[in-house]
Tab-separated table of C-alpha atoms and ligand atoms in Angstrom:
chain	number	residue	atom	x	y	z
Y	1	UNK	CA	15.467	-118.236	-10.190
Y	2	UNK	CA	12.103	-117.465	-11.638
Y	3	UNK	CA	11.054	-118.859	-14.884
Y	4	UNK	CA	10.688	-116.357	-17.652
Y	5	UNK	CA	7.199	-116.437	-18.774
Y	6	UNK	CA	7.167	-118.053	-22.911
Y	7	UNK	CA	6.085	-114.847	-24.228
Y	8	UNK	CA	8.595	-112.476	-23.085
Y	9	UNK	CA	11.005	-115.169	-24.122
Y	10	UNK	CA	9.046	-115.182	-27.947
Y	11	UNK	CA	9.057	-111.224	-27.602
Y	12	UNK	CA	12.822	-111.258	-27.498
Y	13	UNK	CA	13.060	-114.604	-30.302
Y	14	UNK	CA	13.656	-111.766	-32.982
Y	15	UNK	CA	16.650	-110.051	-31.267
Y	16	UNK	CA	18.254	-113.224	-30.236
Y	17	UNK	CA	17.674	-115.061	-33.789
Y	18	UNK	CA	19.093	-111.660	-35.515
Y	19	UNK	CA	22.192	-111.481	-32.724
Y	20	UNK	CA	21.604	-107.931	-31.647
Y	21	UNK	CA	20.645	-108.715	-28.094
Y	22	UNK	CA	22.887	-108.309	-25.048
Y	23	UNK	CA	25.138	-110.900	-23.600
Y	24	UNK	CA	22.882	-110.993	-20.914
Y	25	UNK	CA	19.397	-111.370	-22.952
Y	26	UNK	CA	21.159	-113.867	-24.963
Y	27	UNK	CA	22.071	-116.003	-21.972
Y	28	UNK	CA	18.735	-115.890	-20.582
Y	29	UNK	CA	17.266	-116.786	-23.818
Y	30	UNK	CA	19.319	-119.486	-24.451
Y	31	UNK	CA	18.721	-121.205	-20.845
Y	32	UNK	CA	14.943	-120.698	-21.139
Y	33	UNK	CA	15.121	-122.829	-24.750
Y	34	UNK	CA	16.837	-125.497	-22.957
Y	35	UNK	CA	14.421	-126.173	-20.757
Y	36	UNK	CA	11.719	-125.478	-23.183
Y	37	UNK	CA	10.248	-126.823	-26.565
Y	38	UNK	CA	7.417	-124.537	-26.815
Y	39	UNK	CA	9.978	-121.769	-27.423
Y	40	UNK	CA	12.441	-123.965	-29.336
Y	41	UNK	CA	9.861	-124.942	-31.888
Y	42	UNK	CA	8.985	-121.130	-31.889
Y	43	UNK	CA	12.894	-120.465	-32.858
Y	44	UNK	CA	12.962	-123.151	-35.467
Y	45	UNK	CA	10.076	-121.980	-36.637
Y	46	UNK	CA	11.237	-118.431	-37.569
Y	47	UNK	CA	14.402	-119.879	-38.554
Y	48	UNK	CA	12.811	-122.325	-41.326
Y	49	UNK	CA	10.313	-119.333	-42.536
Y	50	UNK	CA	13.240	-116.863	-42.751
Y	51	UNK	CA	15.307	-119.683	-44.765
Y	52	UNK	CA	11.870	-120.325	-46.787
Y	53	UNK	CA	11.656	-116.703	-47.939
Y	54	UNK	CA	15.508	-116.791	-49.103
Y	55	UNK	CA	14.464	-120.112	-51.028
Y	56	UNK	CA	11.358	-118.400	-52.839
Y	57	UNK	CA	13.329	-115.125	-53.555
Y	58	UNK	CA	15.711	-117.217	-55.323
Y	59	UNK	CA	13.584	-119.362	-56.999
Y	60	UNK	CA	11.717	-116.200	-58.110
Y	61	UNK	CA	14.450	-114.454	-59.648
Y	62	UNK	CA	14.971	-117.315	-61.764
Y	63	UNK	CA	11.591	-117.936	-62.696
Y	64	UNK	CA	11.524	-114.162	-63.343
Y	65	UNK	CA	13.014	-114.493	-66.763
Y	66	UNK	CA	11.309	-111.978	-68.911
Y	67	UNK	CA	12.187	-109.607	-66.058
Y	68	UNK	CA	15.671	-110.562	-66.702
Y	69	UNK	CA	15.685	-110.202	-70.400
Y	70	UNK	CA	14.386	-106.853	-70.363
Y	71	UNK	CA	16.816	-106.139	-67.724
Y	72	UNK	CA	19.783	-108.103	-69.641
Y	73	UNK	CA	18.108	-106.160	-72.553
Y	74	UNK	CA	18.857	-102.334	-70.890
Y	75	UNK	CA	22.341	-103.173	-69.317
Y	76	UNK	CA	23.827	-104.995	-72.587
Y	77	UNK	CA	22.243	-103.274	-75.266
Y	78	UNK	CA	25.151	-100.634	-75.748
Y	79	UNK	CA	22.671	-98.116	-77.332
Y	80	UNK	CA	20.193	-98.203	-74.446
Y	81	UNK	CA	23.465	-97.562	-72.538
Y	82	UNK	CA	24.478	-95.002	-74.219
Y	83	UNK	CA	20.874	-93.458	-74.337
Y	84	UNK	CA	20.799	-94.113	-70.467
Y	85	UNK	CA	24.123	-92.154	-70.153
Y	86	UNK	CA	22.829	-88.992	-71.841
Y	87	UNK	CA	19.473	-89.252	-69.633
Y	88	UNK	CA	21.887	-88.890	-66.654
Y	89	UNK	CA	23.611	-86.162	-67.961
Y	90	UNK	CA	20.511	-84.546	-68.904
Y	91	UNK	CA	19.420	-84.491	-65.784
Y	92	UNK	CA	22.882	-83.996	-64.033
Y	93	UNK	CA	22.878	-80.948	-66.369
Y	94	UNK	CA	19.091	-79.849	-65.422
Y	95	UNK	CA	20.303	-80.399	-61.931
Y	96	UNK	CA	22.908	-78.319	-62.115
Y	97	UNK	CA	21.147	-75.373	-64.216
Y	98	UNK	CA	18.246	-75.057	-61.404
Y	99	UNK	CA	21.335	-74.683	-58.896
Y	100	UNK	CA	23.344	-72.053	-60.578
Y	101	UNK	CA	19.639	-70.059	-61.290
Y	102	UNK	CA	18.369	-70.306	-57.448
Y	103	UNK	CA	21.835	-69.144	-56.283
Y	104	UNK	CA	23.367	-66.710	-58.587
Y	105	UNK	CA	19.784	-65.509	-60.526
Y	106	UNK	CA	16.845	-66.061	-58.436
Y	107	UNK	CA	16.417	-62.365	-57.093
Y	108	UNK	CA	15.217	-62.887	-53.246
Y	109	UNK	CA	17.557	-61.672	-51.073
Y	110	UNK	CA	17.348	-58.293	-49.990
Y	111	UNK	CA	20.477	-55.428	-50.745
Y	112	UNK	CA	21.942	-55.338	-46.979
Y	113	UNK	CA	21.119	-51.979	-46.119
Y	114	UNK	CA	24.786	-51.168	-45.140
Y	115	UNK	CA	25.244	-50.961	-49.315
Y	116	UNK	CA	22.623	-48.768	-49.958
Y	117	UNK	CA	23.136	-45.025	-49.587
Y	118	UNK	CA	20.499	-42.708	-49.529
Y	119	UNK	CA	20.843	-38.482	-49.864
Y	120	UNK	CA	19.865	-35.547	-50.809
Y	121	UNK	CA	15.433	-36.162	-49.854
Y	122	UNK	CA	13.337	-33.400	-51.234
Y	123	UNK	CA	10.228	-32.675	-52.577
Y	124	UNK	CA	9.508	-31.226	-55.657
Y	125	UNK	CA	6.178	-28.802	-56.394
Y	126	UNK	CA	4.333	-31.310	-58.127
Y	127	UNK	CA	4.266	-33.628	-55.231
Y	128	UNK	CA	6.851	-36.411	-55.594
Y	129	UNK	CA	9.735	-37.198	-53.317
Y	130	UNK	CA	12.839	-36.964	-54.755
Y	131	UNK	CA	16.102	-38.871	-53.475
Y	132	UNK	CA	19.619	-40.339	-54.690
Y	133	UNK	CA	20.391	-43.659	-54.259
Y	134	UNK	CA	23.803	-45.671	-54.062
Y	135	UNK	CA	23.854	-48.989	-53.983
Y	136	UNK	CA	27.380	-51.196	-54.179
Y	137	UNK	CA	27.215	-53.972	-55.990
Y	138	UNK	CA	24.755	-56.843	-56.320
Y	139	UNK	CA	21.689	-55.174	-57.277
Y	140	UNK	CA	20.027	-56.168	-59.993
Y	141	UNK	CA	15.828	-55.178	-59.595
Y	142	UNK	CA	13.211	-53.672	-57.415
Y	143	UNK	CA	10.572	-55.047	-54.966
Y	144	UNK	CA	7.491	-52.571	-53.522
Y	145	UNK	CA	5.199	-53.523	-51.118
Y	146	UNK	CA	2.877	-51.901	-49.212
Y	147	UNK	CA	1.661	-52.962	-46.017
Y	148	UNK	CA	-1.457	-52.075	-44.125
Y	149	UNK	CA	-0.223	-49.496	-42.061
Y	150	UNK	CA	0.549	-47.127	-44.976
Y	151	UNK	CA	3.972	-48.097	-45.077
Y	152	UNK	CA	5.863	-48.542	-48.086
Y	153	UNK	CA	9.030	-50.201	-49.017
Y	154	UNK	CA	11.164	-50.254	-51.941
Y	155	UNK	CA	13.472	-53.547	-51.459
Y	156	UNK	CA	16.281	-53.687	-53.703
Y	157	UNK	CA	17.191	-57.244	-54.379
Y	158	UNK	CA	20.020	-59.424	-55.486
Y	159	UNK	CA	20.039	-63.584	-55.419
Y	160	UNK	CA	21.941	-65.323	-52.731
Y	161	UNK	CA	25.283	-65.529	-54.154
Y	162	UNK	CA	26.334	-62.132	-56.455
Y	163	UNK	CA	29.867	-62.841	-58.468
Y	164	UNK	CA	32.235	-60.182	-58.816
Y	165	UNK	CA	31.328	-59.648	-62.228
Y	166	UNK	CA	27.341	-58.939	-60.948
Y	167	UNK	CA	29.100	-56.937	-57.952
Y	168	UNK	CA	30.898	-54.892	-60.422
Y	169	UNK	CA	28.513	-54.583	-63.008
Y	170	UNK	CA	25.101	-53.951	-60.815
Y	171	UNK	CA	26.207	-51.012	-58.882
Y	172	UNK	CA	23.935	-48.610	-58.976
Y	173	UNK	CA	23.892	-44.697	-58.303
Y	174	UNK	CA	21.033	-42.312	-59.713
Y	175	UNK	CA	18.052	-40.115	-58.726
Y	176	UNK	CA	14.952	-41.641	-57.840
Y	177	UNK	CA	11.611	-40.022	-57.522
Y	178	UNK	CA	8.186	-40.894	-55.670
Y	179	UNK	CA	4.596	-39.851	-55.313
Y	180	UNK	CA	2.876	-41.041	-52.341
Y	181	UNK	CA	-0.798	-40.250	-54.222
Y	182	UNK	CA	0.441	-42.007	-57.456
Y	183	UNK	CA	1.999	-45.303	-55.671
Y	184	UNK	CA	-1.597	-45.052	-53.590
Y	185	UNK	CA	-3.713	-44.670	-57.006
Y	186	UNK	CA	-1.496	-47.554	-58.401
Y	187	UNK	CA	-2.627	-50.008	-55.025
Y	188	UNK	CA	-6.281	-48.917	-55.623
Y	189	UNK	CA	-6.181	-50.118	-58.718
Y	190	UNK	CA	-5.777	-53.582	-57.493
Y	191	UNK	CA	-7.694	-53.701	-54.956
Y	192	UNK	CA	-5.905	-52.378	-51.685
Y	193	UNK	CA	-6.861	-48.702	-51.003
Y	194	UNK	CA	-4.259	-47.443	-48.235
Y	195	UNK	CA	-3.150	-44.596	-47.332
Y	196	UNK	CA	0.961	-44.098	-47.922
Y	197	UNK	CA	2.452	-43.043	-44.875
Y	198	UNK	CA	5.695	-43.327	-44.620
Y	199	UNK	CA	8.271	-44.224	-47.708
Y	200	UNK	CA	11.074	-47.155	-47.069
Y	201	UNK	CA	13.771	-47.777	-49.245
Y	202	UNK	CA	15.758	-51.400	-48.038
Y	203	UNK	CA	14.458	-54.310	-46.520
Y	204	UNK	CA	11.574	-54.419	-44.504
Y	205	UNK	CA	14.327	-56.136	-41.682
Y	206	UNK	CA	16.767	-53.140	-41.935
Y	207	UNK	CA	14.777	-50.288	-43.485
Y	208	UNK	CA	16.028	-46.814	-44.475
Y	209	UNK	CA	13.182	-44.267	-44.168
Y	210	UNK	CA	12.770	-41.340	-47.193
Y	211	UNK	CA	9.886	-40.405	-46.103
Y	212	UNK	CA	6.758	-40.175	-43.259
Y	213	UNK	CA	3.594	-38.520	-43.269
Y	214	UNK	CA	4.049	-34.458	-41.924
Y	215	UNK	CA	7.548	-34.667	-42.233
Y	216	UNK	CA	8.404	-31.419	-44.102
Y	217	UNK	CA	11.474	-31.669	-46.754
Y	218	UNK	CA	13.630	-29.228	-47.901
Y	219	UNK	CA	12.199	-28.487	-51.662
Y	220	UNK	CA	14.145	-28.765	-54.713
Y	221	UNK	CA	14.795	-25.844	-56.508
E	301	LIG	ZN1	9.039	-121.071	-23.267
């Protein structure tokens, strides 16, 4: 059999020293030290540098004495513990407050539009679009935007997780009105002059539409 060259032998030292190498690896390992003392001075040399960092860690720790008062200091001193313990309920607490407020408060999610109901779209004389909304539960405020094609949606929105207390309490029904030339005047005013097109009430996933340019209403009386 072919000699393994020294430095695939040295290449595998690591495995073989740490015992995760195959039976196999092992085997070939351990023939090639036999036969050689480049490699078995290699081994004992890892072996005695290992041991020497174990030594110097030890000694270390014990040399490290102020280290250890100020850590006997912290662990023993019972008000330090006790000041430790409320810092981890503190921030167990904080932990736990930023939870409950992204899931049950943080308004991002938009009103499924299979809870929202919308009738009754007409226009009155002065312009605006009138419409009734329904919404079941989990509603709790409004998000517009407009986007660049004219189009304009009014996203209801609720936080990820509504209780049944928010589903009962945030349903909403009522009449809603819209002009297209004041929501326009309101966008030119900061900077983004657009033309409203068409009116969206939902999500911009799942929209409903109210209303789109040269669609005639029925007017309200
Ligand atoms: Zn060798």
């Amino acid at each position: 059999m072919t000699r393994i060259p020294c430095d695939v032998i040295q290449d595998l030292l690591p495995l073989y020293y740490d015992e995760i190498c195959s039976e196999s690896t092992k085997q070939l390992v351990e023939e090639h030290l036999a036969v050689c003392t480049d490699c078995r001075s290699a081994l004992e040399q890892m072996q005695s540098s290992l041991n020497l960092t174990l030594q110097e860690r030890e000694l270390h720790t014990l040399e490290g004495k102020g280290l250890q008062n100020i850590k006997k200091w912290w662990s023993h001193t019972r008000w330090i513990a006790f000041i430790r313990g409320m810092i981890v309920a503190a921030s167990l607490c904080g932990i736990l407050i930023i939870g409950y407020w992204v899931l049950f408060r943080w308004n991002i999610q938009p009103v499924p539009s299979d809870q929202i109901m919308i009738s009754d779209i007409r226009t009155r004389s002065n312009g605006e679009i009138a419409f009734q909304i329904q919404i079941r539960g989990g509603y709790t405020q409004v998000k517009n935007t407009l986007k660049d094609d004219g189009s304009y949606y009014i996203t209801p929105v609720q936080p990820l997780i509504v209780s049944k207390r928010g589903k009962a309490n945030t349903s909403v029904s009522g009449g809603m009105f819209i002009n297209p030339l004041s929501v326009r005047a309101y966008y030119k005013n900061q900077g983004k002059d657009v033309e409203i097109t068409s009116i969206y009430y939902g999500s911009p996933d799942q929209p409903i539409l109210i209303w789109k340019k040269g669609r005639t209403l029925p007017a309200e009386d």
